[in-house]
Coordinates of C-alpha atoms and ligand atoms in Angstrom, one line a residue:
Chain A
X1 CA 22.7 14.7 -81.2
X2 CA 22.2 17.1 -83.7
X3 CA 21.5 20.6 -83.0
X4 CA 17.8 20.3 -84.6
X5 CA 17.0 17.9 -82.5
X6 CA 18.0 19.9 -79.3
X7 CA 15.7 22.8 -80.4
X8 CA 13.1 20.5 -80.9
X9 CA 13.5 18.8 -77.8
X10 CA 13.9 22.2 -75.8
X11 CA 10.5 23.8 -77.3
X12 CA 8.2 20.9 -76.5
X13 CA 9.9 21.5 -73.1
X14 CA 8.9 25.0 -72.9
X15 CA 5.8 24.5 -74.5
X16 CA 5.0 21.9 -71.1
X17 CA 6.2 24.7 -69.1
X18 CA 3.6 27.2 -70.1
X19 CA 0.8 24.6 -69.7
X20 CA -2.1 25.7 -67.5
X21 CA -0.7 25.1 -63.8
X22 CA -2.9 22.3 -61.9
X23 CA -3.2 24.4 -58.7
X24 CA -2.7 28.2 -58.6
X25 CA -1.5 29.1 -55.2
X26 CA 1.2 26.4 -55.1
X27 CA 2.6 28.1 -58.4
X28 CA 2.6 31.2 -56.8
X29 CA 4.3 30.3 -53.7
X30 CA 6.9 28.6 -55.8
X31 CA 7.1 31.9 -57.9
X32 CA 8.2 33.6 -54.4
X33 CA 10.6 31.3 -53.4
X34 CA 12.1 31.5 -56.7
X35 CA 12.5 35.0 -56.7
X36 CA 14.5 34.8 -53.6
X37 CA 16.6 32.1 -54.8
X38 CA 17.6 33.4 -58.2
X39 CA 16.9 37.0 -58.0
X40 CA 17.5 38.4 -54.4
X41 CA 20.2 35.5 -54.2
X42 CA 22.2 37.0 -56.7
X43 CA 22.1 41.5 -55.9
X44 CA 25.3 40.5 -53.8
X45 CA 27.5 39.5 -56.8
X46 CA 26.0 42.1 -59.4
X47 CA 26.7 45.0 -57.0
X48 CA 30.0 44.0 -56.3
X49 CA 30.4 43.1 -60.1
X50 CA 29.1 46.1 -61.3
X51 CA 31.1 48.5 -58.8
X52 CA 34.5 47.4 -59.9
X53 CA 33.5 47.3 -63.7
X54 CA 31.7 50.6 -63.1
X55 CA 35.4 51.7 -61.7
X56 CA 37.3 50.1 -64.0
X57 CA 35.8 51.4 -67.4
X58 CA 35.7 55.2 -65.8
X59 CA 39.6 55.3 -65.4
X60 CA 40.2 53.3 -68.7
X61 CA 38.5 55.4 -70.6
X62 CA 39.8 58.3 -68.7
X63 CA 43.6 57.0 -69.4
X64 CA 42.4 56.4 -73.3
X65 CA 40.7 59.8 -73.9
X66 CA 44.0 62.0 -71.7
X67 CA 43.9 64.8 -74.4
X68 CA 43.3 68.2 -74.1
X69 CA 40.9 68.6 -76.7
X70 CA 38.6 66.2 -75.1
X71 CA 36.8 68.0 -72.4
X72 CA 37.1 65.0 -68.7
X73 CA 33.1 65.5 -68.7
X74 CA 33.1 63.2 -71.4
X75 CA 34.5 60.7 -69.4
X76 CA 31.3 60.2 -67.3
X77 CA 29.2 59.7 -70.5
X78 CA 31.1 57.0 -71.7
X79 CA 31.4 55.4 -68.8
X80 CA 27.4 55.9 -68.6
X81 CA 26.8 54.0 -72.4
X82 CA 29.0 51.3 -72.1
X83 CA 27.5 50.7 -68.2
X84 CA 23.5 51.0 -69.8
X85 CA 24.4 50.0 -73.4
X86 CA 26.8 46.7 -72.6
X87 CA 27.7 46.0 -68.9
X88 CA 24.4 46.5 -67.0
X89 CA 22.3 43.7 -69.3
X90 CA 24.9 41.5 -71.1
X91 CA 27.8 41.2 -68.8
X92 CA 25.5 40.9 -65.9
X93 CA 23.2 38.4 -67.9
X94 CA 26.2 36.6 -68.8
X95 CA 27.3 36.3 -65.2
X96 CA 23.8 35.1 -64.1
X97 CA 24.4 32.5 -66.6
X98 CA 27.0 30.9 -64.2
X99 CA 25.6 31.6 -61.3
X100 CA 21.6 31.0 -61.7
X101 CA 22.2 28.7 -64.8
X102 CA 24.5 26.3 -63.3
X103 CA 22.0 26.3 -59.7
X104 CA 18.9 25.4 -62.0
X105 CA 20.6 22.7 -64.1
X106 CA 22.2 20.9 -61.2
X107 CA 18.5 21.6 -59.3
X108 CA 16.9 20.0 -61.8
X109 CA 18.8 17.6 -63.1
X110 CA 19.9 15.7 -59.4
X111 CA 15.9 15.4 -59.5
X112 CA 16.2 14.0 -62.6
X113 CA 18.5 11.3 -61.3
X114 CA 16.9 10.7 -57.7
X115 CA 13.4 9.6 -60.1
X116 CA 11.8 13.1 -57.9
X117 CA 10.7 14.3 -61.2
X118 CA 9.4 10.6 -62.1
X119 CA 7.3 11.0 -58.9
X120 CA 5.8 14.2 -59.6
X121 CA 5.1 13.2 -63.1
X122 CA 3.6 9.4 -61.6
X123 CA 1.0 12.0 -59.0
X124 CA -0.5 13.8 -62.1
X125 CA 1.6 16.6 -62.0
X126 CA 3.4 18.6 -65.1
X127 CA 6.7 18.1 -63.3
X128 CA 8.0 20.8 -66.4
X129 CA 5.5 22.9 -65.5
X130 CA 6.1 22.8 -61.6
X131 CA 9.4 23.1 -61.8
X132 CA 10.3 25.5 -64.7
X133 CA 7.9 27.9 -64.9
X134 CA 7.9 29.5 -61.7
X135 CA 11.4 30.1 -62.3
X136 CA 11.2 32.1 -66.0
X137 CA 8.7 33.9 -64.7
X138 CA 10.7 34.8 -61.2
X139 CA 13.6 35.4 -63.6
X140 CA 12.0 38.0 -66.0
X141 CA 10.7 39.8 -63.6
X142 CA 13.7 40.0 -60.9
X143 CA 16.5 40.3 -64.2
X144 CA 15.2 44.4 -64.9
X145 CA 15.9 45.4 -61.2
X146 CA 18.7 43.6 -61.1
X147 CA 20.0 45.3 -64.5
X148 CA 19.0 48.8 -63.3
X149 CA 20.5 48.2 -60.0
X150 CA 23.4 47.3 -61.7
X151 CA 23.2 50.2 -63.1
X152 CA 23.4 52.7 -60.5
X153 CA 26.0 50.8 -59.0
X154 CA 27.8 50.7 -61.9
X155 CA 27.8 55.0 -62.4
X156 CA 28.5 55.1 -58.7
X157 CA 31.8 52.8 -58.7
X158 CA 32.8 55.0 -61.6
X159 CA 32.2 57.9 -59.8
X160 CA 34.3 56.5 -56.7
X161 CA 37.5 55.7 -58.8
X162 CA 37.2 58.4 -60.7
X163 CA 37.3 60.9 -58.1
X164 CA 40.0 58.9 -55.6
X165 CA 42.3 58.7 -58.8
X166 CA 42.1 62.0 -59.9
X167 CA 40.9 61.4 -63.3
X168 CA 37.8 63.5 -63.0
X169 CA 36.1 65.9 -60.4
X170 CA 32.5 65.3 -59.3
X171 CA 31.2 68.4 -61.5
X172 CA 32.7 67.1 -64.3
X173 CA 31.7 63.1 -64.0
X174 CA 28.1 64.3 -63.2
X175 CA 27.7 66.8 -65.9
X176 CA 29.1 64.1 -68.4
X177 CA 26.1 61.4 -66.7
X178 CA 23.5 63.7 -67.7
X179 CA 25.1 65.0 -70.6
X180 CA 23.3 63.7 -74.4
X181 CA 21.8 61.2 -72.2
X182 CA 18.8 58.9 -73.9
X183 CA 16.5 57.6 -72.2
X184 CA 15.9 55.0 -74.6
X185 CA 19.1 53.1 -73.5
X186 CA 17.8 52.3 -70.5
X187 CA 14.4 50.8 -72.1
X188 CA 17.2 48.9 -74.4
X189 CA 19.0 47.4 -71.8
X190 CA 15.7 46.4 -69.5
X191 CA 14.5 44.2 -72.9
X192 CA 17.5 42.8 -73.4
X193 CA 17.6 41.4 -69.7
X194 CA 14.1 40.0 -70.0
X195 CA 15.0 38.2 -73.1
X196 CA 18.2 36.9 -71.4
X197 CA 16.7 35.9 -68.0
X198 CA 14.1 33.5 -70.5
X199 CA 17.4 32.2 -72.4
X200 CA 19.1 31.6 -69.0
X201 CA 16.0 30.2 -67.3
X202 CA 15.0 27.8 -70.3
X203 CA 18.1 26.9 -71.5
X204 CA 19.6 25.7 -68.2
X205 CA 16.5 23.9 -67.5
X206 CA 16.8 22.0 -70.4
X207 CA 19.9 20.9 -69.4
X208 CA 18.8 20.3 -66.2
X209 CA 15.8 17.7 -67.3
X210 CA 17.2 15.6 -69.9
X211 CA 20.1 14.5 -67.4
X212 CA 20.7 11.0 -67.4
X213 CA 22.6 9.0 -65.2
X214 CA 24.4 10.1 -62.5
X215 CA 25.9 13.2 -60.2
X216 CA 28.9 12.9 -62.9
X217 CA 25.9 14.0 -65.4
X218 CA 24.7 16.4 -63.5
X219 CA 27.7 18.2 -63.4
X220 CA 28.1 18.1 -67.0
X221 CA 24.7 19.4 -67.2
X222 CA 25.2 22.0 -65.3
X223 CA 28.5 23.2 -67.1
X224 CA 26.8 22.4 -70.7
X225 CA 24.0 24.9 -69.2
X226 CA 26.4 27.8 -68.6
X227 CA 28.2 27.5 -71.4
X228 CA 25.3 26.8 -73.9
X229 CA 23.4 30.3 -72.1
X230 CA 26.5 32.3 -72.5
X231 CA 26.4 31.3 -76.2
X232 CA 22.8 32.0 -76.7
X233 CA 22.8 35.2 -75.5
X234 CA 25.9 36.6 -77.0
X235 CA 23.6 35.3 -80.2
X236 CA 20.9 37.5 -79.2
X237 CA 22.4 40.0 -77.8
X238 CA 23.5 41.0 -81.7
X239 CA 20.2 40.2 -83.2
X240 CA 18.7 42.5 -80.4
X241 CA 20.9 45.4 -80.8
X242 CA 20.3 45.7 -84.5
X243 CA 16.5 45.1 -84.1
X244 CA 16.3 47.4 -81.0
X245 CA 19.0 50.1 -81.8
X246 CA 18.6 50.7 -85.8
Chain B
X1 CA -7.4 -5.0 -62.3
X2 CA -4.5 -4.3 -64.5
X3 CA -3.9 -6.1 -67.6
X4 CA -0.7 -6.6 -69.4
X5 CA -0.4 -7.7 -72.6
X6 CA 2.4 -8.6 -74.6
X7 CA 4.8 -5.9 -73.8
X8 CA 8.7 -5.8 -75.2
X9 CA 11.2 -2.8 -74.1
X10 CA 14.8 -2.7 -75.1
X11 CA 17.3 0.1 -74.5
X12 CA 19.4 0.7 -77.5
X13 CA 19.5 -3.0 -78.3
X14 CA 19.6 -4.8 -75.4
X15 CA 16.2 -6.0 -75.0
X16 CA 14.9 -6.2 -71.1
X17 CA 11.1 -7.1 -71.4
X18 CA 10.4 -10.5 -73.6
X19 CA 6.7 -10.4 -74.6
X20 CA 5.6 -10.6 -70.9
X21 CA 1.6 -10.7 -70.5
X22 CA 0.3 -10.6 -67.0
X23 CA -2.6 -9.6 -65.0
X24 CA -2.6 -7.7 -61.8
X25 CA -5.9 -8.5 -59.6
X26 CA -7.7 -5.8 -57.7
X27 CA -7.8 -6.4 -54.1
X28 CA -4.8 -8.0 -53.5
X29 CA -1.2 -7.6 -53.3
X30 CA 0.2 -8.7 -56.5
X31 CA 4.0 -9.5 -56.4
X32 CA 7.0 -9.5 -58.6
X33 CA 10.0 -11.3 -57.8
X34 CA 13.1 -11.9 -59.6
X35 CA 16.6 -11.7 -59.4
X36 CA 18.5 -8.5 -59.5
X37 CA 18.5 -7.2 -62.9
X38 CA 16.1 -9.1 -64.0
X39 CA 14.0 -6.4 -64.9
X40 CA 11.1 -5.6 -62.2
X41 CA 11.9 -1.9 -62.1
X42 CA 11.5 -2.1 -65.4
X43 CA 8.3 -3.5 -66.1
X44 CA 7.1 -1.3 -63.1
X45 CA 7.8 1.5 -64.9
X46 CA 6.7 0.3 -68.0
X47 CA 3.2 -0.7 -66.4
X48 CA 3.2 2.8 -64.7
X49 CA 3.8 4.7 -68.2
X50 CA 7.3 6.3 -66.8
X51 CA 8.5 3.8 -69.7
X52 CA 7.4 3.7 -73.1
X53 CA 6.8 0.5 -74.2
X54 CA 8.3 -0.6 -78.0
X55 CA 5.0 -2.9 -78.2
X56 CA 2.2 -4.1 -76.2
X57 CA -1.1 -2.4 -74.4
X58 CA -1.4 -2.0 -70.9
X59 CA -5.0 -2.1 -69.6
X60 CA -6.1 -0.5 -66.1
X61 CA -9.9 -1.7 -65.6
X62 CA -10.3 -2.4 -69.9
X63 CA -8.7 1.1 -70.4
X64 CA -6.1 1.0 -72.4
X65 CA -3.5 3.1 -70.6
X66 CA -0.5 3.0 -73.6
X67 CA -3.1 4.8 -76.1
X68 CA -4.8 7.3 -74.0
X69 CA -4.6 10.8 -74.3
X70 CA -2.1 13.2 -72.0
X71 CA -4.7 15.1 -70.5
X72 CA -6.6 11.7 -69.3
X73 CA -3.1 10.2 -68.6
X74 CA -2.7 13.0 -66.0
X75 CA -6.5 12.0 -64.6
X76 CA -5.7 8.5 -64.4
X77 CA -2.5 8.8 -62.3
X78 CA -3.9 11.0 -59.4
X79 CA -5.1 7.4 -58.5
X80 CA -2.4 5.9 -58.3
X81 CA 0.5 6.1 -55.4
X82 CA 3.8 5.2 -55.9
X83 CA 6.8 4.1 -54.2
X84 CA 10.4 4.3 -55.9
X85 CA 13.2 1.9 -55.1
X86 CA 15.4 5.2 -54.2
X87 CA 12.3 6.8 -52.2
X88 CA 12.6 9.9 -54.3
X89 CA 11.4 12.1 -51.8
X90 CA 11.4 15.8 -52.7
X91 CA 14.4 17.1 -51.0
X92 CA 13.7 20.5 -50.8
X93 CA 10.4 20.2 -48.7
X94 CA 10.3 18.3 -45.3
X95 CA 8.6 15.1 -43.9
X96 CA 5.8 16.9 -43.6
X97 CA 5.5 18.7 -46.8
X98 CA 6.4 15.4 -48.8
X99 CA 3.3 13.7 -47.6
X100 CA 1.4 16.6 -47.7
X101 CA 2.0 17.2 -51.3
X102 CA -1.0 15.4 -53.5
X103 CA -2.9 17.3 -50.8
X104 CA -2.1 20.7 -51.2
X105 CA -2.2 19.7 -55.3
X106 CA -5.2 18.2 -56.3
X107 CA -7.8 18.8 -53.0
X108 CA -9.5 21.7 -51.1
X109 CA -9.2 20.7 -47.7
X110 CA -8.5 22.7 -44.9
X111 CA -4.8 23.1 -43.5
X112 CA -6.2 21.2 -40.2
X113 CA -7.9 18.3 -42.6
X114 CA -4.7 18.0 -44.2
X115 CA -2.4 18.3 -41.3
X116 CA -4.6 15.3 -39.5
X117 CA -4.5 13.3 -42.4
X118 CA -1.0 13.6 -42.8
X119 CA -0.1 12.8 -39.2
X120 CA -2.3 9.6 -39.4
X121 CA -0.1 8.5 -42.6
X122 CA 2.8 9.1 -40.8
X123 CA 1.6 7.5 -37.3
X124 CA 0.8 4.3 -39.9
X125 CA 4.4 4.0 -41.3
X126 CA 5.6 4.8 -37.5
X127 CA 6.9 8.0 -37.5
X128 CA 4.8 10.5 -35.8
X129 CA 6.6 13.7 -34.7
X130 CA 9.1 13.7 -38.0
X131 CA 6.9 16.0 -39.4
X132 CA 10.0 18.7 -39.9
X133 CA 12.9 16.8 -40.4
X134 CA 14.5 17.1 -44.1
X135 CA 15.0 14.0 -46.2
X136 CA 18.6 14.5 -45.7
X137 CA 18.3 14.4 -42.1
X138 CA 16.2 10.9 -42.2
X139 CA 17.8 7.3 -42.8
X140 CA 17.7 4.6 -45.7
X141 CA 14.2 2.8 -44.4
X142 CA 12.8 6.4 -42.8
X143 CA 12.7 7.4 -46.1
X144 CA 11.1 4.2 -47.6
X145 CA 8.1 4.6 -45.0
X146 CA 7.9 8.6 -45.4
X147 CA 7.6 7.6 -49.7
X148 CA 4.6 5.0 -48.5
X149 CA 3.1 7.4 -46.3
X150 CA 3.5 10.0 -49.3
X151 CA 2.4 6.8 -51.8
X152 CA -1.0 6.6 -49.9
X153 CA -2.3 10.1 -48.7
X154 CA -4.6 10.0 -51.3
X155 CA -6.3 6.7 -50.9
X156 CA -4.9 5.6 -54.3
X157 CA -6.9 2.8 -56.7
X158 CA -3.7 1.8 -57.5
X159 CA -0.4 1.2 -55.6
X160 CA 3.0 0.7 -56.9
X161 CA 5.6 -0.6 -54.5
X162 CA 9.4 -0.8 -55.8
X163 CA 11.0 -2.9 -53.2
X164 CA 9.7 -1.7 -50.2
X165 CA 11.0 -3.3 -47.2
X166 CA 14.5 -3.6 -49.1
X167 CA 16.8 -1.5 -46.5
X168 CA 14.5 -2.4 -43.5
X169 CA 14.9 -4.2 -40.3
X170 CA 12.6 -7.5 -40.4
X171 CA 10.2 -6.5 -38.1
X172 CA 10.0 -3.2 -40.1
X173 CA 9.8 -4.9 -43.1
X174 CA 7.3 -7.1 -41.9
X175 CA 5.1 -4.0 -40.5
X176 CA 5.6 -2.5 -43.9
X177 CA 4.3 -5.6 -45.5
X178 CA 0.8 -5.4 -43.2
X179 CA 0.3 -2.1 -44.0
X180 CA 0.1 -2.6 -47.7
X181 CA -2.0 -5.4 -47.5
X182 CA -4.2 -3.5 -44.7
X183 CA -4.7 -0.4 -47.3
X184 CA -4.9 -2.7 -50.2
X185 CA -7.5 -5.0 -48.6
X186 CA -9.4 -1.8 -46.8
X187 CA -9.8 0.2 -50.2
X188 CA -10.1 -2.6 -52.4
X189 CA -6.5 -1.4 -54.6
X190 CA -4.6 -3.3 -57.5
X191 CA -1.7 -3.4 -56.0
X192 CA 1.9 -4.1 -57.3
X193 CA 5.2 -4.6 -55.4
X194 CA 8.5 -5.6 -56.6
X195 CA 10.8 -7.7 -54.1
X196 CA 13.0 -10.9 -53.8
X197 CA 12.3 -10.7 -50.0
X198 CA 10.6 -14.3 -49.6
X199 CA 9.7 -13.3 -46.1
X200 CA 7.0 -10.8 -48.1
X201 CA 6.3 -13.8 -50.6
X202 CA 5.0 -15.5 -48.0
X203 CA 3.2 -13.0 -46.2
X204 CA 1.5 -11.0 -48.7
X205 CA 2.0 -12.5 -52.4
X206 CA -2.2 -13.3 -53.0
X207 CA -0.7 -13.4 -56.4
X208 CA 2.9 -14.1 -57.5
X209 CA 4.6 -13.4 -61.1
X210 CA 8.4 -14.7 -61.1
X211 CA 10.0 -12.9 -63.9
X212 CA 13.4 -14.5 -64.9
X213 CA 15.8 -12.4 -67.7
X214 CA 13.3 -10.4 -68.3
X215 CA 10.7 -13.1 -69.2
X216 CA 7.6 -14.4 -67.1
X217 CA 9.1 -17.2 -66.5
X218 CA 6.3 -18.4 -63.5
X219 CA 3.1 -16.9 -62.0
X220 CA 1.4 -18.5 -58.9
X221 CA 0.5 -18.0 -55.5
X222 CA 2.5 -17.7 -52.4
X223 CA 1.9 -21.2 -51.5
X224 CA 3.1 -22.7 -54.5
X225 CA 6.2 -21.1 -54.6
X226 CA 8.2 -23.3 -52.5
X227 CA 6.6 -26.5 -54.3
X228 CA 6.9 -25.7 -57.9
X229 CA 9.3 -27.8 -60.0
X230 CA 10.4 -24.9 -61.9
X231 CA 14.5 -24.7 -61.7
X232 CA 15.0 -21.2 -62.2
X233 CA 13.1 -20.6 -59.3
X234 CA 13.3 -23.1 -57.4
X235 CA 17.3 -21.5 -57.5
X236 CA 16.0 -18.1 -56.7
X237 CA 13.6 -19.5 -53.3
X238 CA 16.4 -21.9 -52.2
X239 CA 19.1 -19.7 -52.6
X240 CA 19.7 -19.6 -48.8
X241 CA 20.7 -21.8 -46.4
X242 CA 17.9 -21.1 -43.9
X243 CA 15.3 -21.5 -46.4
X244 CA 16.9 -24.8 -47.6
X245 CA 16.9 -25.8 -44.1
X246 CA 13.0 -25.1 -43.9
X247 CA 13.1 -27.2 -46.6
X248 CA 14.5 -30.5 -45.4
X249 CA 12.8 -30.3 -42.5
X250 CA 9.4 -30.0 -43.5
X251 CA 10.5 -33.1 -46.2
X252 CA 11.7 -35.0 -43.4
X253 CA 9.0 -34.9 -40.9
Ligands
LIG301 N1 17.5 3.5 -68.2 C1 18.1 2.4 -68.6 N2 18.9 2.3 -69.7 C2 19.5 1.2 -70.0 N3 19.4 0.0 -69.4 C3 18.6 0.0 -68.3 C4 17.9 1.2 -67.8 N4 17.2 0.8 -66.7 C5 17.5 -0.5 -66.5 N5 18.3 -1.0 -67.5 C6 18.8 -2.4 -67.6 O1 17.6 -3.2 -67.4 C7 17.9 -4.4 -66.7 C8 16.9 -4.6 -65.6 O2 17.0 -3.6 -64.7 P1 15.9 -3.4 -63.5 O3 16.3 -2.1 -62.8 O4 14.6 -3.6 -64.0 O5 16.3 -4.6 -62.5 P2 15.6 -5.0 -61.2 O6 15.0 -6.4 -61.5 O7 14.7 -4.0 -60.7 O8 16.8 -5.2 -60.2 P3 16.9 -4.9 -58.7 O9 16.3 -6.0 -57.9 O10 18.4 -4.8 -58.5 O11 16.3 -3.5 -58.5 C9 19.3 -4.2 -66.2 O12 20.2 -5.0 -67.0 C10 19.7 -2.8 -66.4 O13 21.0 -2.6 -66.8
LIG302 MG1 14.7 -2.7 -59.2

C-alpha cells in the first residue's frame, strides 16, 4: 500500500475520532481510565529513565568539558538543555512510543479480530470515536506532566552522579541549573510532548484498527505502531525545532 | 421485514455471494442454513452493513439500508441486536457491564432501572449472579448466552443470530432456541439466525433459506426440509446417521 493511501486512510480515522461522542459521561469515564492506563501507568519507567540519563549526560559532559578554562558550573547547564531541550520530550516521547504505542495497537487491534469493534459499530456506536478519542485526549494532557516530571528527575539524577563521582560540587551544579536559564525551553519541550502524545496516540491506533486477521497480525500491528511513531516523531521533532526555536 | 435483493460480494476475486435475493419476514425466526463455508457469516454481515456489498440493495421495512446516509445508518442500528459467531464480548468490562452497555449508551434510565433490566436478561439466558465475572473467566456457550442477553437489552426490531446454539449442550441449545423465538414472537422482530443445527430447523425455522456455495440454492419452511427433492440438501439434512434413521422409519411405517 502506498504511503498516500495510509495518510488518507489514517485522517478519515481521526476525523471519526473527533466526531461528536453519542453519550458524554461514558466518554469521560473512559477519558479517566485512560489516563491511568497510559499516563499514570507509565511515571514508573520515565523516572527511572530519566534518572539514569539525567546521570549519565552530567558526568559525560563533565568528562568532555575536564579543562581548566571551562568553569564545572557549566556542567549543570548543559546537562539542564540537553535534559529540557532533547531528553525530557523526545527521548521520553520516543519511549512512550514502545510502551503506550505498542499497548494501544495490540488493544485495539485484538478487538479488531475478536469482531468487538464490529459489535460496537453493529449498536450505533462510533467504535473510532469510543475507542480513540478518549485516549488522545488522556495522552495530551498526561504527556506535559510527564515531560516536566521527567524533567526534574532528570536535573536530580544529574545532580546525584555528579556529586557521588566527584565531577561537580552542589554549589557549582546548582549555580550552573540556574545559570542563562530560559524559560522558554521549558514552554518548547511541553509543545513538543503534546504534539508527540497525538502522533503516538493516532498513529498506533491506526495500526491498531485496520488489523486483519489474527494474533500473528496483531503483533505486527503493534510493532508497525512503534516503529512508524518513532519515525513520525523524529520527523516532527525537526520540523518543530526549527518552527519553535528560530 | 428485510428485503434482499440481488446482492454479489467477492474478496479479491473469489466471489462468495452469487446474486442471492431473499426476504426475511417480521415476526418470525427466519433461518439460514448451509454448510461450513458456505457463506452465512457472510451474507449476515453483508445484510447487517459490517460488509459492503459489490452490488445489490438491502431493504429494512422499504428503506434502503445500502444507500442511506451514516448519520441515519447509526439510527437504524440502535434497533437492531446482534450476536457474533465468536460472542465478541467486550473483554475489558464484565458480565454485567457487557449487557449493560446499549443501556448506559443510548438511554436515561436510572442505575436501579438498568441494573433490574439487566439481571432479567441475564435470568432469561440462565445466568443470574455472573453479573462480575470477566469474559475470560466465562466458558464457550456462557459467553454465547451473555452476547444474547447483551443482543436483546434493548428490545431490538431486529435480531441477528450468528450460530447461536453452536458450542451448547442440547438442552441449552434448545432453551436458546425458545428464547429467540419467545422475544421474536413477544416484540414482533425480523429475525435472522445462521446455523446447520437441524434440531433448531425444526424447532424454530418459520422460514428457511438454504444457501449452498454461496448461492440460494432453496428457501422453505421447516417442514419441508426433510421432504424436498433437492440433492444438495437433501446431502446437508441427511448427513447423519440418526437423522437418516428418522428417515427410514417414518418411510417404513
Ligand atoms: N474477510 C474475509 N476475507 C476473505 N475471505 C473471506 C472473509 N470472510 C469470509 N471469507 C470466505 O468466505 C467464505 C464463506 O465464509 P463464511 O464465514 O460466510 O462461512 P459460514 O457459512 O459462516 O461458515 P461456518 O458455518 O463455518 O461459520 C469462506 O470461503 C471464507 O474463506
Ligand atoms: Mg459462520
Amino acid at each position: 500500500m502506498t504511503l498516500l493511501h495510509h495518510i488518507g486512510r489514517y485522517t478519515l480515522l481521526i476525523k471519526r475520532a473527533f466526531a461528536r461522542p453519542e453519550k458524554h459521561s461514558i466518554y469521560y469515564s473512559r477519558l479517566i481510565r485512560e489516563m491511568e492506563v497510559l499516563g499514570i501507568n507509565s511515571t514508573g519507567i520515565v523516572a527511572i529513565i530519566s534518572f539514569f540519563m539525567g546521570a549519565v549526560i552530567t558526568i559525560q559532559t563533565a568528562y568532555n568539558t575536564e579543562s581548566p578554562l571551562l568553569p564545572t558550573y557549566l556542567i549543570g547547564l548543559a546537562a539542564r538543555d540537553s535534559i529540557l531541550l532533547e531528553f525530557s520530550s523526545t527521548i521520553v516521547a520516543l519511549i512512550l512510543a514502545g510502551k503506550v504505542g505498542s499497548n494501544i495497537a495490540s488493544e485495539i487491534g485484538t478487538m479488531r479480530i475478536t469482531e468487538q469493534i464490529d459489535a460496537l459499530e453493529i449498536m450505533g456506536v462510533n467504535s473510532a470515536g469510543y475507542l480513540i478519542l478518549p485516549k488522545i485526549i488522556a495522552l495530551m494532557i498526561f504527556a506535559p506532566f510527564l515531560s516536566v516530571l521527567s524533567m526534574m528527575i532528570g536535573i536530580f539524577g544529574g545532580w546525584i552522579a555528579g556529586t557521588a563521582v566527584g565531577v561537580v560540587t552542589t554549589p557549582d551544579y546548582i549555580y550552573g541549573i540556574q545559570y542563562a536559564f530560559i524559560p522558554y525551553y521549558i514552554t518548547y519541550s511541553l509543545i513538543k510532548s503534546v504534539v508527540f502524545a497525538f502522533i503516538i496516540t493516532t498513529v498506533s491506533s491506526y495500526h491498531g484498527y485496520f488489523t486483519r486477521g489474527g494474533a500473528l497480525e496483531v503483533g505486527r500491528s503493534s510493532t508497525m505502531a512503534v516503529v512508524h511513531s518513532s519515525v513520525v516523531i523524529l520527523l516532527f521533532n525537526l520540523i518543530l525545532t526549527q518552527l519553535l526555536l528560530s | 421485514m428485510i428485503e434482499v435483493r440481488n446482492i454479489n460480494k467477492s474478496f479479491d476475486d473469489q466471489q462468495i455471494l452469487h446474486d442471492i435475493s431473499v426476504g426475511f419476514e417480521q415476526g418470525k425466526t427466519n433461518l439460514i442454513i448451509g454448510k461450513s463455508g458456505s457463506g452465512k457469516t457472510v451474507l449476515l454481515k453483508c445484510i447487517v452493513g459490517l460488509l459492503g456489498v459489490d452490488s445489490g440493495d438491502i431493504f429494512y421495512s422499504g428503506q434502503c439500508f445500502t444507500t442511506m446516509g451514516n448519520k441515519k445508518k447509526k439510527q437504524m442500528r440502535q434497533k437492531f441486536g446482534m450476536l457474533f459467531q465468536g460472542a465478541a464480548l467486550f473483554d475489558s468490562l464484565s458480565v454485567e457491564e457487557n449487557v449493560r452497555f446499549k443501556l448506559d449508551m443510548f438511554t436515561t434510565m436510572s442505575n436501579a432501572e438498568k441494573k433490574e433490566r439487566v439481571n432479567f436478561c441475564l435470568t432469561r439466558v440462565n445466568l443470574e449472579g455472573k453479573n462480575k465475572l470477566y469474559p475470560s473467566e466465562l466458558s464457550g456457550g456462557m459467553k454465547k448466552r451473555v452476547a444474547i442477553a447483551r443482543a436483546i437489552v434493548l428490545n431490538p426490531r431486529y435480531l441477528f443470530c450468528d450460530e447461536p446454539n453452536s458450542g451448547l449442550d442440547p438442552q441449552t441449545a434448545i432453551m436458546i432456541d425458545k428464547l429467540i423465538k419467545d422475544i421474536t414472537d413477544d416484540f414482533n422482530m425480523t429475525t435472522i439466525v445462521n446455523t446447520h443445527d437441524l434440531n433448531s430447523v425444526m424447532e424454530i425455522g418459520e422460514k428457511v433459506v438454504f444457501i449452498h456455495e454461496g448461492r440460494k440454492w432453496w428457501e422453505g419452511i421447516n417442514k419441508e426440509v426433510f421432504d424436498t427433492q433437492n440433492r444438495e440438501l437433501n446431502d446437508f439434512v441427511f448427513a447423519t446417521r440418526l437423522v437418516k434413521q428418522i428417515r427410514n422409519t417414518d418411510e417404513s411405517r
